[in-house]
């Protein structure tokens, strides 16, 4: 609905989606793209009484003013409309049509006539007078007495929600969806933007939803990574052969169901690398890699959750995107795209039903946001009860040091630099039998990661061969990973699983463990993200993930790790030919279960010194 002019016919609303107004964020009867041929299935909903000749008019954009949130005095109505227009990203001047709806069980025909008389020809928005001819009172069922004021559509006697169509110009989404009358089932939007510039994404007005203890995520617009099943849609998991082999999913992932139960609005499924592997942008042969909007828009966007991170950085109309993290697939994209991102504690986010895996021993959920406060609200709602609350380059390096100083000041402590290898050497576990940390953990992550990423898709390769009579195509980079996995015998994987248990136990005792009061006995500050701009068109050979590094540490130890954008560094772009900026990030990690504590710690510490806890969309994460 980006037409500013007042519509003369339904053809001018080719960018709108309607659905009947219902109680509850997902109790939806229909949502039809493009044509505005809205329909209901007979469930009771708000209606008005109109002349017979008006009931055949095409869907009409209108303002609805509700007595539940606004006085129906003419001046109050005008002010409410102005606030809606200013604050709501779905509303525009076209909703100031010749019809006004009023939701007030106590209003009389004389009152509605007075409103029409007083408001007609008033200058409400811009310089044009309001050509108001009709004021109708909405008949509301008993279950819908608190219909919020906002932009709506009127068709016949039915009142419908308004959805706005945006374009996925950064190519972040694999598919975009609309809700159906079934709470956990969706259907594809099947629409593209102007001139084929990207998929269309539909979002409803935020005014229809009010967060509550039962619905803490009411109205929050969320994109989900394509390895989460969503009933009524197909999953590609970054591979065309997989997309073509299977029909649509019939069950929605358990974690996504929880978000829906809490009121979230699912807008689509975001792109990912094949099978949540570590493919680089130049390895994307089946689909186009999402574009990182930062800098010159040709920087590498990160690892397998790249679509979710890029969408969060690119679009103001998306609030939260979820991904998965195996060996850095949330943390690396968050750092590169300059958004807040958290790798949640392994196993701390509930059942994994409905998730296409990468390596189950390391897989966990993660989330991206442009605001630490929004991320905190999301995490409190979405994570299970195992989490704990908090109770109590030279330019780049300088930013990291400033972030450390902020944490030191807030906590009243001083940082201690230490070597994991030296700590191991001083007090190694008996199971190590004298081996150094490097030697003991050399293949502890390698074996299960590559074994799983290959064998978790044995069934897929068989199904594809049976259906098409051919091998399933994967990129050379993905085939290299599968080849490594095929070489590893099962006993080696079982040995590595035992090594991971020893590593986790030793780390909890000697370095960082859970604390009943604060959530974690210590906080680790870990490097994350590139130290210089990496372009998306540079090819590099895949290499084995051996030993422990800054990204795999949290994976091995099942820890949460929070990525925090802390600045941006200028660089001379070979793409744009001008000076650009790439994001700089740092990260903090705590003991398993301390997810909420990390977010709250970062937010409070940064707010205390006036450091930003929000980032912007587009070229710059922070104002230059």
Coordinates of N, CA and C in Angstrom, one line a residue, residues 70-232:
X70 N -10.0 5.7 22.3 CA -10.1 7.1 21.9 C -11.5 7.6 22.2
X71 N -11.5 8.9 22.7 CA -12.8 9.6 22.8 C -13.3 9.9 21.4
X72 N -14.6 9.8 21.3 CA -15.2 10.1 20.0 C -15.6 11.6 19.8
X73 N -15.0 12.4 20.6 CA -15.1 13.9 20.3 C -14.3 14.2 19.0
X74 N -14.9 15.0 18.2 CA -14.3 15.3 16.9 C -12.8 15.6 16.9
X75 N -12.4 16.5 17.9 CA -11.0 16.9 18.0 C -10.1 15.7 18.4
X76 N -10.6 14.8 19.2 CA -9.9 13.7 19.7 C -9.7 12.7 18.5
X77 N -10.8 12.5 17.7 CA -10.7 11.7 16.5 C -9.7 12.1 15.6
X78 N -9.6 13.4 15.3 CA -8.6 14.0 14.4 C -7.2 13.7 14.9
X79 N -7.0 13.9 16.2 CA -5.7 13.7 16.8 C -5.3 12.3 16.7
X80 N -6.2 11.4 17.0 CA -5.9 9.9 16.9 C -5.6 9.5 15.5
X81 N -6.2 10.0 14.5 CA -5.9 9.7 13.1 C -4.5 10.2 12.8
X82 N -4.1 11.4 13.2 CA -2.8 11.9 13.0 C -1.7 11.0 13.6
X83 N -2.0 10.6 14.8 CA -1.0 9.7 15.5 C -0.9 8.4 14.8
X84 N -2.0 7.8 14.4 CA -1.9 6.5 13.7 C -1.1 6.7 12.4
X85 N -1.4 7.8 11.7 CA -0.6 8.0 10.4 C 0.9 8.2 10.7
X86 N 1.2 8.8 11.8 CA 2.6 9.0 12.1 C 3.3 7.8 12.6
X87 N 2.6 7.0 13.4 CA 3.3 5.9 14.1 C 3.2 4.5 13.4
X88 N 2.1 4.3 12.6 CA 1.9 3.0 12.0 C 2.5 2.9 10.6
X89 N 3.3 1.8 10.4 CA 4.0 1.7 9.1 C 3.1 1.1 8.0
X90 N 1.9 0.7 8.3 CA 1.0 0.2 7.3 C 0.0 1.3 6.8
X91 N -0.3 2.3 7.6 CA -1.2 3.3 7.3 C -0.6 4.4 6.4
X92 N -1.4 4.9 5.5 CA -1.0 6.1 4.7 C -2.2 6.9 4.4
X93 N -2.1 8.0 3.7 CA -3.2 9.0 3.5 C -4.4 8.4 2.7
X94 N -4.2 7.3 2.0 CA -5.3 6.7 1.2 C -6.4 6.2 2.1
X95 N -6.1 5.9 3.4 CA -7.1 5.4 4.3 C -8.1 6.5 4.7
X96 N -7.7 7.8 4.4 CA -8.6 8.9 4.7 C -9.6 9.0 3.6
X97 N -10.4 8.0 3.4 CA -11.4 7.9 2.3 C -12.7 8.7 2.7
X98 N -13.7 8.4 1.9 CA -15.0 9.1 2.2 C -15.8 8.5 3.3
X99 N -15.2 7.4 3.9 CA -15.9 6.6 4.9 C -15.1 6.5 6.2
X100 N -15.8 6.7 7.3 CA -15.1 6.5 8.7 C -15.9 5.5 9.4
X101 N -15.3 4.6 10.1 CA -15.9 3.6 10.9 C -15.7 3.9 12.4
X102 N -16.7 3.7 13.1 CA -16.7 3.9 14.6 C -17.1 2.7 15.3
X103 N -16.3 2.3 16.3 CA -16.6 1.1 17.1 C -17.0 1.6 18.5
X104 N -18.3 1.7 18.7 CA -18.7 2.1 20.0 C -20.2 1.6 20.2
X105 N -20.3 0.7 21.1 CA -21.6 0.1 21.3 C -22.7 1.1 21.8
X106 N -22.2 2.2 22.3 CA -23.1 3.2 22.9 C -23.5 4.3 22.0
X107 N -22.8 4.4 20.9 CA -23.1 5.6 20.0 C -24.4 5.5 19.3
X108 N -25.0 6.7 19.1 CA -26.3 6.8 18.4 C -26.1 7.3 17.0
X109 N -27.2 7.3 16.2 CA -27.1 7.8 14.9 C -26.9 9.3 14.9
X110 N -27.4 10.0 16.0 CA -27.1 11.4 16.1 C -25.7 11.7 16.3
X111 N -25.0 10.9 17.1 CA -23.6 11.1 17.3 C -22.7 10.8 16.1
X112 N -23.1 9.8 15.3 CA -22.3 9.6 14.1 C -22.6 10.7 13.1
X113 N -23.8 11.2 13.0 CA -24.1 12.3 12.1 C -23.3 13.5 12.5
X114 N -23.2 13.8 13.8 CA -22.4 14.9 14.3 C -20.9 14.8 13.9
X115 N -20.4 13.6 14.0 CA -19.0 13.3 13.6 C -18.8 13.7 12.1
X116 N -19.7 13.2 11.3 CA -19.6 13.5 9.9 C -19.7 15.0 9.6
X117 N -20.5 15.7 10.3 CA -20.7 17.1 10.1 C -19.5 17.9 10.5
X118 N -18.9 17.5 11.7 CA -17.8 18.2 12.3 C -16.5 17.9 11.5
X119 N -16.3 16.7 11.0 CA -15.1 16.3 10.4 C -15.0 16.5 8.9
X120 N -16.1 16.6 8.3 CA -16.1 16.8 6.8 C -15.3 18.0 6.4
X121 N -14.4 17.9 5.5 CA -13.6 19.0 5.0 C -12.6 19.5 5.9
X122 N -12.4 18.8 7.0 CA -11.2 19.2 7.9 C -9.9 18.8 7.2
X123 N -8.9 19.6 7.4 CA -7.5 19.2 7.0 C -6.9 18.4 8.0
X124 N -6.7 17.1 7.7 CA -6.3 16.1 8.7 C -4.8 15.8 8.4
X125 N -4.5 15.4 7.2 CA -3.2 15.0 6.8 C -2.8 15.8 5.6
X126 N -1.6 16.4 5.6 CA -1.1 17.2 4.5 C -2.0 18.4 4.3
X127 N -2.3 18.8 3.1 CA -3.0 20.0 2.8 C -4.4 19.8 2.3
X128 N -4.8 18.5 2.1 CA -6.1 18.3 1.4 C -7.2 18.1 2.5
X129 N -8.3 18.7 2.2 CA -9.5 18.5 3.1 C -10.0 17.1 3.1
X130 N -10.6 16.6 4.1 CA -11.1 15.3 4.2 C -12.6 15.3 3.7
X131 N -12.7 14.6 2.5 CA -14.0 14.5 1.9 C -14.8 13.4 2.5
X132 N -15.2 13.6 3.7 CA -16.0 12.5 4.5 C -17.4 12.6 4.2
X133 N -18.0 11.5 3.7 CA -19.4 11.4 3.4 C -20.2 10.5 4.3
X134 N -19.5 9.4 4.8 CA -20.3 8.4 5.5 C -19.5 8.1 6.8
X135 N -20.3 7.9 7.9 CA -19.8 7.4 9.2 C -20.7 6.3 9.6
X136 N -20.1 5.1 9.7 CA -20.8 3.9 10.1 C -20.3 3.4 11.4
X137 N -21.3 2.9 12.2 CA -21.0 2.2 13.4 C -20.8 0.7 13.2
X138 N -19.7 0.2 13.8 CA -19.4 -1.2 13.6 C -20.1 -2.1 14.6
X139 N -20.8 -3.1 14.2 CA -21.5 -4.0 15.0 C -20.5 -5.1 15.5
X140 N -20.2 -5.1 16.7 CA -19.1 -6.0 17.2 C -19.7 -7.1 18.1
X141 N -19.3 -8.4 17.8 CA -19.7 -9.5 18.7 C -19.2 -9.2 20.1
X142 N -19.8 -9.9 21.0 CA -19.4 -9.8 22.4 C -17.9 -10.1 22.6
X143 N -17.3 -11.0 21.8 CA -15.9 -11.4 22.0 C -15.0 -10.4 21.4
X144 N -15.5 -9.3 20.8 CA -14.6 -8.4 20.1 C -14.9 -6.9 20.4
X145 N -15.1 -6.7 21.7 CA -15.5 -5.4 22.2 C -14.4 -4.4 22.1
X146 N -13.1 -4.8 22.0 CA -12.0 -3.9 22.1 C -11.2 -3.9 20.8
X147 N -11.9 -3.7 19.7 CA -11.3 -3.6 18.4 C -10.4 -2.3 18.4
X148 N -9.1 -2.4 18.1 CA -8.3 -1.2 18.2 C -8.5 -0.2 17.0
X149 N -8.3 1.0 17.2 CA -8.3 2.0 16.1 C -7.2 1.7 15.2
X150 N -7.4 2.1 13.9 CA -6.3 1.8 12.9 C -6.8 1.8 11.5
X151 N -5.9 1.4 10.6 CA -6.3 1.3 9.2 C -7.0 0.0 8.9
X152 N -8.1 0.0 8.2 CA -8.8 -1.2 7.9 C -9.3 -1.1 6.4
X153 N -9.9 -2.3 6.0 CA -10.6 -2.3 4.7 C -12.0 -2.6 4.9
X154 N -12.9 -2.0 4.1 CA -14.3 -2.3 4.1 C -14.7 -2.9 2.8
X155 N -15.4 -4.1 2.9 CA -15.9 -4.7 1.7 C -17.3 -5.2 2.0
X156 N -18.3 -4.6 1.3 CA -19.6 -4.9 1.6 C -19.9 -4.5 3.0
X157 N -20.4 -5.4 3.9 CA -20.6 -5.0 5.3 C -19.5 -5.5 6.2
X158 N -18.4 -6.2 5.6 CA -17.4 -6.8 6.4 C -16.2 -5.8 6.6
X159 N -15.6 -5.9 7.7 CA -14.4 -5.1 8.1 C -13.2 -6.0 8.1
X160 N -12.1 -5.6 7.4 CA -10.9 -6.4 7.3 C -9.7 -5.7 7.7
X161 N -8.7 -6.5 8.2 CA -7.4 -6.0 8.5 C -6.7 -5.6 7.3
X162 N -5.8 -4.6 7.4 CA -4.9 -4.2 6.3 C -3.5 -4.7 6.4
X163 N -3.0 -5.3 5.4 CA -1.6 -5.8 5.4 C -0.9 -5.0 4.3
X164 N 0.4 -4.7 4.6 CA 1.2 -3.9 3.6 C 2.2 -4.8 2.9
X165 N 2.3 -4.6 1.6 CA 3.3 -5.4 0.9 C 4.6 -4.7 0.8
X166 N 5.7 -5.4 1.2 CA 7.0 -4.9 1.0 C 7.8 -5.8 0.0
X167 N 8.9 -5.3 -0.5 CA 9.7 -6.1 -1.4 C 11.0 -6.5 -0.8
X168 N 11.3 -7.8 -0.9 CA 12.6 -8.4 -0.4 C 13.7 -8.0 -1.4
X169 N 14.1 -6.8 -1.4 CA 15.1 -6.3 -2.4 C 16.5 -6.8 -2.1
X170 N 16.8 -7.3 -0.8 CA 18.1 -7.8 -0.5 C 18.1 -9.4 -0.6
X171 N 17.1 -10.0 -1.2 CA 17.0 -11.4 -1.5 C 17.3 -12.3 -0.3
X172 N 16.6 -11.9 0.8 CA 16.8 -12.6 2.1 C 15.8 -13.8 2.3
X173 N 14.7 -13.8 1.6 CA 13.7 -14.8 1.9 C 13.6 -15.9 0.9
X174 N 13.5 -17.2 1.4 CA 13.3 -18.3 0.5 C 11.8 -18.4 0.1
X175 N 10.9 -18.1 1.0 CA 9.5 -18.1 0.6 C 8.8 -17.1 1.6
X176 N 7.7 -16.5 1.2 CA 7.0 -15.6 2.1 C 5.6 -16.1 2.3
X177 N 5.0 -15.9 3.4 CA 3.7 -16.6 3.7 C 2.6 -15.7 4.2
X178 N 1.4 -16.2 4.2 CA 0.2 -15.6 4.8 C -0.4 -16.7 5.7
X179 N -1.0 -16.2 6.8 CA -1.7 -17.2 7.7 C -2.9 -17.7 7.1
X180 N -3.4 -18.8 7.6 CA -4.7 -19.4 7.2 C -5.6 -19.5 8.5
X181 N -6.8 -20.1 8.3 CA -7.7 -20.2 9.5 C -7.1 -21.2 10.5
X182 N -6.1 -22.0 10.1 CA -5.5 -23.0 11.0 C -4.3 -22.3 11.6
X183 N -4.3 -22.3 12.9 CA -3.3 -21.5 13.7 C -1.8 -21.8 13.2
X184 N -1.5 -23.0 13.0 CA -0.1 -23.4 12.7 C 0.2 -23.7 11.2
X185 N -0.8 -23.3 10.4 CA -0.6 -23.6 8.9 C -0.6 -22.3 8.1
X186 N 0.2 -22.3 7.1 CA 0.4 -21.1 6.3 C 0.3 -21.4 4.8
X187 N 0.2 -20.4 4.0 CA 0.3 -20.6 2.6 C 1.2 -19.5 2.0
X188 N 1.8 -19.9 0.8 CA 2.7 -19.0 0.2 C 2.0 -17.8 -0.4
X189 N 2.7 -16.6 -0.3 CA 2.2 -15.4 -0.8 C 2.3 -15.4 -2.3
X190 N 3.3 -16.0 -2.9 CA 3.4 -16.2 -4.4 C 3.3 -14.9 -5.1
X191 N 4.1 -13.9 -4.8 CA 4.0 -12.6 -5.4 C 5.4 -12.0 -5.4
X192 N 5.7 -11.2 -6.5 CA 7.0 -10.6 -6.5 C 6.8 -9.1 -6.6
X193 N 7.8 -8.3 -6.2 CA 7.7 -6.9 -6.2 C 7.8 -6.2 -7.6
X194 N 7.7 -4.9 -7.6 CA 7.7 -4.2 -8.9 C 9.0 -4.5 -9.7
X195 N 8.7 -4.8 -11.0 CA 9.8 -5.1 -12.0 C 10.6 -6.3 -11.6
X196 N 10.0 -7.2 -10.8 CA 10.7 -8.4 -10.5 C 11.9 -8.2 -9.5
X197 N 11.8 -7.2 -8.7 CA 12.9 -6.7 -7.8 C 13.0 -7.6 -6.6
X198 N 12.2 -8.5 -6.3 CA 12.3 -9.4 -5.2 C 10.9 -9.9 -4.7
X199 N 10.9 -10.9 -3.9 CA 9.7 -11.4 -3.4 C 8.9 -10.4 -2.6
X200 N 7.6 -10.5 -2.6 CA 6.7 -9.7 -1.8 C 6.6 -10.3 -0.4
X201 N 6.6 -9.4 0.6 CA 6.4 -9.8 1.9 C 5.3 -9.0 2.5
X202 N 4.3 -9.7 3.1 CA 3.1 -9.0 3.7 C 3.2 -8.9 5.2
X203 N 2.9 -7.7 5.7 CA 2.9 -7.5 7.2 C 1.6 -6.8 7.6
X204 N 1.0 -7.1 8.7 CA -0.2 -6.4 9.2 C 0.2 -5.2 10.0
X205 N -0.8 -4.3 10.2 CA -0.6 -3.2 11.1 C -0.2 -3.6 12.5
X206 N 0.7 -3.0 13.1 CA 1.1 -3.3 14.5 C -0.1 -2.9 15.5
X207 N -1.0 -2.0 15.0 CA -2.0 -1.5 15.9 C -3.0 -2.5 16.3
X208 N -3.1 -3.7 15.6 CA -4.1 -4.7 15.9 C -3.7 -5.5 17.1
X209 N -2.5 -5.4 17.6 CA -2.0 -6.3 18.6 C -1.5 -5.5 19.8
X210 N -1.7 -6.1 21.0 CA -1.3 -5.5 22.3 C -0.6 -6.6 23.1
X211 N 0.7 -6.6 23.3 CA 1.3 -7.6 24.1 C 0.7 -7.7 25.5
X212 N 0.7 -8.9 26.0 CA 0.2 -9.2 27.3 C 1.0 -10.3 27.9
X213 N 0.8 -10.6 29.2 CA 1.5 -11.8 29.8 C 1.3 -13.1 29.0
X214 N 0.1 -13.3 28.5 CA -0.2 -14.5 27.8 C 0.3 -14.4 26.3
X215 N 0.4 -13.2 25.8 CA 0.9 -13.0 24.4 C 2.0 -12.0 24.4
X216 N 3.2 -12.3 24.9 CA 4.2 -11.3 25.0 C 4.8 -10.9 23.6
X217 N 4.6 -11.7 22.6 CA 5.1 -11.4 21.3 C 4.0 -11.0 20.3
X218 N 2.9 -10.5 20.9 CA 1.7 -10.2 20.0 C 2.1 -9.1 19.0
X219 N 1.9 -9.4 17.7 CA 2.2 -8.5 16.7 C 3.7 -8.4 16.3
X220 N 4.6 -9.1 16.9 CA 6.0 -9.1 16.5 C 6.2 -9.9 15.2
X221 N 6.7 -9.2 14.2 CA 6.9 -9.8 12.9 C 8.2 -10.5 12.9
X222 N 8.1 -11.8 12.5 CA 9.3 -12.7 12.6 C 9.5 -13.5 11.3
X223 N 10.8 -13.5 10.9 CA 11.2 -14.4 9.8 C 11.9 -15.6 10.4
X224 N 11.7 -16.8 9.9 CA 12.3 -18.0 10.4 C 13.2 -18.6 9.4
X225 N 14.3 -19.2 9.8 CA 15.2 -19.8 8.9 C 14.6 -21.0 8.2
X226 N 14.9 -21.3 7.0 CA 14.2 -22.3 6.2 C 14.4 -23.7 6.7
X227 N 15.3 -24.0 7.7 CA 15.3 -25.4 8.2 C 14.3 -25.6 9.3
X228 N 13.5 -24.6 9.7 CA 12.3 -24.9 10.5 C 11.1 -25.2 9.7
X229 N 10.5 -26.3 10.0 CA 9.3 -26.7 9.2 C 8.1 -25.7 9.5
X230 N 7.4 -25.4 8.4 CA 6.2 -24.5 8.5 C 5.1 -25.2 7.7
X231 N 4.1 -25.7 8.4 CA 3.0 -26.4 7.7 C 2.4 -25.6 6.6
X232 N 2.3 -26.3 5.4 CA 1.7 -25.6 4.2 C 2.7 -25.1 3.3

